[in-house]
Amino acid sequence: MAARKTTKKPNVSAEELKTYYREMLLIRRFEEKAGQLYGMGLIGGFCHLYIGQEAVVVGLEAAAKEGDKRITSYRDHGHMLACGMDPGGVMAELTGREGGLSKGKGGSMHMFSKEKHFYGGHGIVGAQVPLGAGLAFADKYKENGGVTFTYFGDGAANQGQVYETFNMAAIWDLPVIFVIENNQYAMGTAQARSTSTKDIYHRGEAFGIPGEIVNGMDVLAVKAAGEKAVAHCRAGKGPYILEVKTYRYRGHSMSDPAKYRTREEVQKVREQSDPIEHVRELLLTGKHASEDDLKAIDKEIKEIVNQAAEFSKESPEPSLDELWTDIYA
């Protein structure tokens, strides 16, 4: 990958940089392995990979505190790993096994963790947005100082329920951060062809909701914007919108050949803006880590991902009795 010149020193410690590098690399390697397992037929149904977007969730998790909530769409594996969910349990869920975090009943698109305050993966486009406002309403009602990160994409930003939610969140001053993960192509249509405005966050102005554009390929920029948004919400000033400009390297899902863009476009982003390479460069040029240090991290991550894959293969299929658990009626 082509090197880039870094002139500005980051206002972050060496250990923090290493942590962000490690967390983003875990997501990248995990998703690559998930893609392999899908190709082998071990993951069924849909599988939406997060490769290229790692800096978004890692940066925002760095701005969160214990008890804060998060909810997102079906492109959710990275969010699960970033908030501390077990890689083995996530991978076993992808393969539909008993050892999965939802006991094999949720698959790629519908995983939850009450312990990590992760409220899904949601398959219906935009459905998680009003649910996220509901989580924020609970925090305000309990006066516990919590904030909810509600993630959705540029495609979902055109859903009517998003604007109904903006209105309610603004009226009630809910502590919710609406995170638009704008990877520029929604399911497969470029934003310029599907959305009337260049910058989507401006739509919050109609409801009095402040917001900003964030470079989603720079984990430090995301973290800084996240801290600003979190402070706004915790101060009781209501919701905030972060439109995080990012880019996914793979298709919308594993079944998408992504013929709506050129290979040259994807390669250019990889060479000029890759979020993991950016932090790697900061570590090396700032003498915060050596090549050997980073190789050791890479080796550790590969071992974690390989163990997760083996666990997912060895875990048994759920028993038929499992069909009758977790039913609320």
Short mmCIF file of C-alpha atoms in Angstrom, two decimals:
data_model
loop_
_atom_site.label_atom_id
_atom_site.label_comp_id
_atom_site.label_asym_id
_atom_site.label_seq_id
_atom_site.Cartn_x
_atom_site.Cartn_y
_atom_site.Cartn_z
CA MET A 1 0.00 0.00 0.00
CA ALA A 2 1.29 3.43 -0.90
CA ALA A 3 2.70 5.43 2.00
CA ARG A 4 1.31 8.82 2.93
CA LYS A 5 3.06 11.68 4.59
CA THR A 6 1.89 12.45 8.11
CA THR A 7 2.82 15.90 9.35
CA LYS A 8 0.44 16.52 12.24
CA LYS A 9 1.19 14.75 15.51
CA PRO A 10 -1.86 13.03 16.98
CA ASN A 11 -3.08 14.11 20.39
CA VAL A 12 -3.22 10.54 21.64
CA SER A 13 -0.93 8.20 23.56
CA ALA A 14 1.07 5.38 22.03
CA GLU A 15 -1.01 2.82 23.93
CA GLU A 16 -4.25 4.28 22.62
CA LEU A 17 -2.95 4.16 19.06
CA LYS A 18 -1.94 0.53 19.53
CA THR A 19 -5.38 -0.25 20.92
CA TYR A 20 -7.13 1.31 17.92
CA TYR A 21 -4.79 -0.52 15.54
CA ARG A 22 -5.46 -3.82 17.28
CA GLU A 23 -9.25 -3.35 17.38
CA MET A 24 -9.51 -2.33 13.75
CA LEU A 25 -7.24 -5.19 12.68
CA LEU A 26 -9.38 -7.65 14.64
CA ILE A 27 -12.47 -6.51 12.74
CA ARG A 28 -10.64 -6.66 9.39
CA ARG A 29 -9.24 -10.16 9.91
CA PHE A 30 -12.49 -11.43 11.42
CA GLU A 31 -14.48 -10.23 8.43
CA GLU A 32 -11.98 -11.71 5.99
CA LYS A 33 -12.33 -15.05 7.76
CA ALA A 34 -16.13 -14.74 7.74
CA GLY A 35 -15.94 -14.21 3.99
CA GLN A 36 -13.91 -17.41 3.68
CA LEU A 37 -16.38 -19.42 5.77
CA TYR A 38 -19.25 -18.06 3.68
CA GLY A 39 -17.48 -19.20 0.53
CA MET A 40 -17.09 -22.65 2.07
CA GLY A 41 -20.82 -22.84 2.72
CA LEU A 42 -20.45 -22.72 6.50
CA ILE A 43 -22.32 -19.41 6.80
CA GLY A 44 -25.79 -19.38 5.28
CA GLY A 45 -28.21 -16.63 4.41
CA PHE A 46 -26.96 -13.07 4.20
CA CYS A 47 -23.52 -11.85 5.24
CA HIS A 48 -22.60 -8.15 5.11
CA LEU A 49 -18.93 -7.41 5.77
CA TYR A 50 -17.52 -4.28 7.44
CA ILE A 51 -14.15 -4.24 5.65
CA GLY A 52 -13.03 -0.64 5.13
CA GLN A 53 -15.35 0.90 7.72
CA GLU A 54 -13.44 -0.20 10.85
CA ALA A 55 -12.48 3.30 12.01
CA VAL A 56 -16.12 4.33 12.45
CA VAL A 57 -17.12 1.99 15.24
CA VAL A 58 -13.67 1.81 16.87
CA GLY A 59 -13.49 5.61 17.07
CA LEU A 60 -16.98 5.96 18.51
CA GLU A 61 -16.52 3.16 21.03
CA ALA A 62 -13.44 5.06 22.24
CA ALA A 63 -15.77 7.98 23.05
CA ALA A 64 -18.34 5.84 24.88
CA LYS A 65 -18.48 4.87 28.55
CA GLU A 66 -19.77 1.80 30.39
CA GLY A 67 -23.56 1.62 30.15
CA ASP A 68 -23.88 3.47 26.86
CA LYS A 69 -25.97 1.60 24.30
CA ARG A 70 -25.55 0.85 20.64
CA ILE A 71 -27.90 -0.40 17.94
CA THR A 72 -27.23 -0.87 14.25
CA SER A 73 -28.23 -2.51 10.98
CA TYR A 74 -27.37 -5.88 9.47
CA ARG A 75 -23.71 -4.84 8.82
CA ASP A 76 -23.04 -5.50 12.46
CA HIS A 77 -20.08 -7.81 13.09
CA GLY A 78 -17.65 -4.91 13.56
CA HIS A 79 -19.92 -3.25 16.12
CA MET A 80 -20.12 -6.47 18.12
CA LEU A 81 -16.37 -6.90 18.26
CA ALA A 82 -15.71 -3.23 19.03
CA CYS A 83 -17.97 -3.28 22.08
CA GLY A 84 -16.22 -6.36 23.45
CA MET A 85 -18.38 -9.29 22.39
CA ASP A 86 -16.49 -12.59 22.19
CA PRO A 87 -15.14 -13.32 18.67
CA GLY A 88 -15.80 -17.03 19.07
CA GLY A 89 -19.41 -16.41 20.06
CA VAL A 90 -19.91 -14.01 17.15
CA MET A 91 -18.42 -16.41 14.60
CA ALA A 92 -20.39 -19.36 15.98
CA GLU A 93 -23.54 -17.28 15.60
CA LEU A 94 -22.66 -16.61 11.96
CA THR A 95 -22.44 -20.36 11.39
CA GLY A 96 -25.72 -20.93 13.27
CA ARG A 97 -24.20 -22.99 16.08
CA GLU A 98 -25.15 -23.53 19.72
CA GLY A 99 -22.08 -21.63 20.92
CA GLY A 100 -23.26 -18.47 19.16
CA LEU A 101 -24.16 -15.41 21.19
CA SER A 102 -27.81 -15.85 20.20
CA LYS A 103 -27.51 -19.66 20.40
CA GLY A 104 -27.49 -20.02 16.64
CA LYS A 105 -30.93 -18.48 16.12
CA GLY A 106 -29.90 -15.00 15.01
CA GLY A 107 -27.24 -15.55 12.39
CA SER A 108 -25.30 -12.70 10.84
CA MET A 109 -28.11 -10.16 10.94
CA HIS A 110 -29.74 -10.54 14.35
CA MET A 111 -27.37 -10.73 17.29
CA PHE A 112 -27.80 -9.17 20.71
CA SER A 113 -25.86 -8.82 23.95
CA LYS A 114 -27.56 -7.41 27.01
CA GLU A 115 -24.26 -7.57 28.89
CA LYS A 116 -22.48 -5.38 26.32
CA HIS A 117 -25.52 -3.13 25.77
CA PHE A 118 -25.64 -4.15 22.11
CA TYR A 119 -29.24 -4.15 20.91
CA GLY A 120 -28.88 -5.67 17.43
CA GLY A 121 -28.27 -6.00 14.16
CA HIS A 122 -31.58 -5.32 12.39
CA GLY A 123 -32.50 -6.64 8.96
CA ILE A 124 -35.24 -4.13 8.07
CA VAL A 125 -33.70 -0.99 6.57
CA GLY A 126 -33.97 1.88 9.06
CA ALA A 127 -35.94 -0.12 11.64
CA GLN A 128 -33.25 0.33 14.28
CA VAL A 129 -33.49 4.13 14.23
CA PRO A 130 -36.76 4.51 16.20
CA LEU A 131 -35.64 1.67 18.48
CA GLY A 132 -32.46 3.60 19.20
CA ALA A 133 -34.52 6.63 20.18
CA GLY A 134 -36.50 4.36 22.49
CA LEU A 135 -33.32 3.22 24.21
CA ALA A 136 -32.32 6.87 24.64
CA PHE A 137 -35.76 7.65 26.05
CA ALA A 138 -35.22 4.98 28.70
CA ASP A 139 -31.90 6.57 29.67
CA LYS A 140 -33.50 9.99 29.99
CA TYR A 141 -36.39 8.59 32.00
CA LYS A 142 -33.98 6.85 34.39
CA GLU A 143 -31.68 9.90 34.53
CA ASN A 144 -28.65 7.63 34.33
CA GLY A 145 -26.54 9.82 32.01
CA GLY A 146 -26.45 7.17 29.29
CA VAL A 147 -26.13 7.85 25.57
CA THR A 148 -27.31 5.65 22.69
CA PHE A 149 -25.36 5.33 19.45
CA THR A 150 -27.88 4.66 16.68
CA TYR A 151 -26.14 3.59 13.47
CA PHE A 152 -27.68 3.56 9.99
CA GLY A 153 -26.46 3.99 6.43
CA ASP A 154 -26.84 6.52 3.65
CA GLY A 155 -29.49 4.33 2.05
CA ALA A 156 -31.56 4.12 5.23
CA ALA A 157 -31.29 7.90 5.59
CA ASN A 158 -34.08 8.21 3.03
CA GLN A 159 -36.54 6.20 5.11
CA GLY A 160 -39.52 8.13 6.48
CA GLN A 161 -39.24 6.60 9.95
CA VAL A 162 -35.82 8.25 10.30
CA TYR A 163 -37.39 11.71 10.13
CA GLU A 164 -40.26 10.80 12.41
CA THR A 165 -37.60 9.71 14.89
CA PHE A 166 -35.59 12.93 14.41
CA ASN A 167 -38.71 14.91 15.26
CA MET A 168 -39.51 12.94 18.41
CA ALA A 169 -35.90 12.90 19.60
CA ALA A 170 -35.70 16.67 19.19
CA ILE A 171 -39.00 17.32 20.98
CA TRP A 172 -37.95 15.19 23.94
CA ASP A 173 -34.25 16.16 23.95
CA LEU A 174 -33.23 12.52 23.84
CA PRO A 175 -29.55 11.62 24.45
CA VAL A 176 -29.12 9.84 21.13
CA ILE A 177 -26.33 10.15 18.58
CA PHE A 178 -27.57 9.37 15.08
CA VAL A 179 -24.55 7.93 13.25
CA ILE A 180 -24.93 7.91 9.47
CA GLU A 181 -22.33 5.44 8.22
CA ASN A 182 -22.18 6.90 4.73
CA ASN A 183 -20.26 4.33 2.68
CA GLN A 184 -21.51 6.14 -0.44
CA TYR A 185 -23.30 3.28 -2.18
CA ALA A 186 -26.18 2.09 0.06
CA MET A 187 -27.13 -1.30 -1.43
CA GLY A 188 -25.54 -0.50 -4.77
CA THR A 189 -26.65 2.96 -5.85
CA ALA A 190 -24.28 5.90 -5.54
CA GLN A 191 -25.44 8.58 -3.12
CA ALA A 192 -25.51 11.21 -5.89
CA ARG A 193 -28.16 9.15 -7.72
CA SER A 194 -30.36 8.42 -4.71
CA THR A 195 -30.12 11.37 -2.32
CA SER A 196 -31.08 14.96 -3.06
CA THR A 197 -28.43 16.54 -0.84
CA LYS A 198 -24.67 16.08 -0.89
CA ASP A 199 -24.42 16.08 2.91
CA ILE A 200 -27.15 14.11 4.65
CA TYR A 201 -26.62 15.45 8.18
CA HIS A 202 -28.08 18.82 7.08
CA ARG A 203 -31.51 17.19 7.15
CA GLY A 204 -31.41 17.37 10.92
CA GLU A 205 -31.55 21.18 10.71
CA ALA A 206 -35.28 20.99 9.98
CA PHE A 207 -35.71 19.54 13.47
CA GLY A 208 -33.13 21.72 15.20
CA ILE A 209 -30.65 18.86 15.52
CA PRO A 210 -26.98 19.88 15.17
CA GLY A 211 -24.51 17.69 13.35
CA GLU A 212 -21.33 17.48 11.34
CA ILE A 213 -19.35 15.62 8.70
CA VAL A 214 -16.62 13.29 9.93
CA ASN A 215 -13.77 11.61 8.06
CA GLY A 216 -14.69 8.00 8.69
CA MET A 217 -11.34 6.69 7.45
CA ASP A 218 -9.50 8.41 10.33
CA VAL A 219 -10.14 6.78 13.71
CA LEU A 220 -8.82 9.81 15.61
CA ALA A 221 -11.15 12.18 13.77
CA VAL A 222 -14.07 9.87 14.54
CA LYS A 223 -13.10 9.67 18.21
CA ALA A 224 -12.88 13.48 18.49
CA ALA A 225 -16.26 13.98 16.84
CA GLY A 226 -17.73 11.25 19.04
CA GLU A 227 -16.50 12.95 22.19
CA LYS A 228 -18.09 16.21 21.07
CA ALA A 229 -21.41 14.51 20.33
CA VAL A 230 -21.36 12.57 23.60
CA ALA A 231 -20.70 15.74 25.60
CA HIS A 232 -23.63 17.42 23.84
CA CYS A 233 -25.99 14.57 24.72
CA ARG A 234 -24.81 14.14 28.31
CA ALA A 235 -25.32 17.87 28.89
CA GLY A 236 -29.04 17.39 28.19
CA LYS A 237 -28.98 19.27 24.88
CA GLY A 238 -30.77 16.55 22.94
CA PRO A 239 -29.75 14.51 19.90
CA TYR A 240 -26.76 14.96 17.61
CA ILE A 241 -26.02 13.73 14.08
CA LEU A 242 -22.66 12.46 12.89
CA GLU A 243 -22.42 11.78 9.16
CA VAL A 244 -19.33 9.63 8.96
CA LYS A 245 -17.97 9.44 5.42
CA THR A 246 -16.52 5.97 4.99
CA TYR A 247 -16.11 3.32 2.30
CA ARG A 248 -16.69 -0.40 2.13
CA TYR A 249 -14.25 -2.43 0.07
CA ARG A 250 -16.56 -5.39 -0.57
CA GLY A 251 -20.02 -5.47 -2.09
CA HIS A 252 -23.18 -4.73 -0.16
CA SER A 253 -23.31 -8.39 0.85
CA MET A 254 -21.35 -11.49 -0.07
CA SER A 255 -23.73 -12.07 -2.99
CA ASP A 256 -23.04 -8.61 -4.49
CA PRO A 257 -20.38 -8.46 -7.26
CA ALA A 258 -20.29 -4.63 -6.90
CA LYS A 259 -20.25 -3.95 -10.65
CA TYR A 260 -21.58 -0.43 -10.04
CA ARG A 261 -18.04 0.82 -9.32
CA THR A 262 -14.60 0.16 -10.76
CA ARG A 263 -11.81 -1.87 -9.23
CA GLU A 264 -9.59 1.17 -9.72
CA GLU A 265 -11.85 3.25 -7.48
CA VAL A 266 -11.68 0.71 -4.67
CA GLN A 267 -7.91 0.32 -5.03
CA LYS A 268 -7.43 4.09 -4.91
CA VAL A 269 -9.27 4.30 -1.60
CA ARG A 270 -7.24 1.41 -0.22
CA GLU A 271 -3.99 3.07 -1.20
CA GLN A 272 -4.82 6.59 -0.09
CA SER A 273 -7.25 6.29 2.82
CA ASP A 274 -7.16 2.86 4.45
CA PRO A 275 -7.95 3.41 8.17
CA ILE A 276 -5.68 0.66 9.48
CA GLU A 277 -2.70 1.70 7.36
CA HIS A 278 -3.19 5.27 8.59
CA VAL A 279 -2.77 4.24 12.23
CA ARG A 280 0.06 1.86 11.34
CA GLU A 281 1.88 4.78 9.75
CA LEU A 282 1.31 6.97 12.81
CA LEU A 283 2.76 4.27 15.04
CA LEU A 284 5.84 3.78 12.91
CA THR A 285 6.63 7.39 12.00
CA GLY A 286 6.03 8.52 15.59
CA LYS A 287 8.29 5.71 16.83
CA HIS A 288 5.46 4.45 19.05
CA ALA A 289 5.96 0.92 17.74
CA SER A 290 8.43 -1.03 15.65
CA GLU A 291 7.74 -3.32 12.71
CA ASP A 292 8.30 -6.26 15.07
CA ASP A 293 5.76 -4.86 17.54
CA LEU A 294 3.14 -4.64 14.82
CA LYS A 295 3.97 -8.10 13.50
CA ALA A 296 3.38 -9.44 17.02
CA ILE A 297 -0.05 -7.76 17.12
CA ASP A 298 -0.85 -9.15 13.67
CA LYS A 299 0.09 -12.65 14.80
CA GLU A 300 -2.02 -12.35 17.95
CA ILE A 301 -5.05 -11.22 15.96
CA LYS A 302 -4.70 -14.04 13.45
CA GLU A 303 -4.61 -16.56 16.29
CA ILE A 304 -7.75 -15.07 17.87
CA VAL A 305 -9.61 -15.18 14.56
CA ASN A 306 -8.45 -18.72 13.74
CA GLN A 307 -9.56 -19.90 17.19
CA ALA A 308 -12.94 -18.23 16.66
CA ALA A 309 -13.31 -20.01 13.33
CA GLU A 310 -12.41 -23.39 14.84
CA PHE A 311 -14.84 -22.84 17.70
CA SER A 312 -17.59 -22.02 15.23
CA LYS A 313 -16.93 -25.22 13.30
CA GLU A 314 -16.73 -27.46 16.36
CA SER A 315 -19.75 -26.05 18.19
CA PRO A 316 -22.79 -28.33 17.75
CA GLU A 317 -25.98 -27.46 15.94
CA PRO A 318 -28.72 -26.12 18.26
CA SER A 319 -31.10 -28.74 19.60
CA LEU A 320 -34.74 -28.64 18.56
CA ASP A 321 -35.65 -27.66 22.14
CA GLU A 322 -33.89 -24.35 21.54
CA LEU A 323 -36.73 -23.35 19.21
CA TRP A 324 -38.99 -22.92 22.24
CA THR A 325 -36.70 -20.67 24.29
CA ASP A 326 -36.67 -16.87 24.34
CA ILE A 327 -40.26 -16.69 23.10
CA TYR A 328 -42.29 -13.81 24.50
CA ALA A 329 -46.00 -14.07 23.87
#
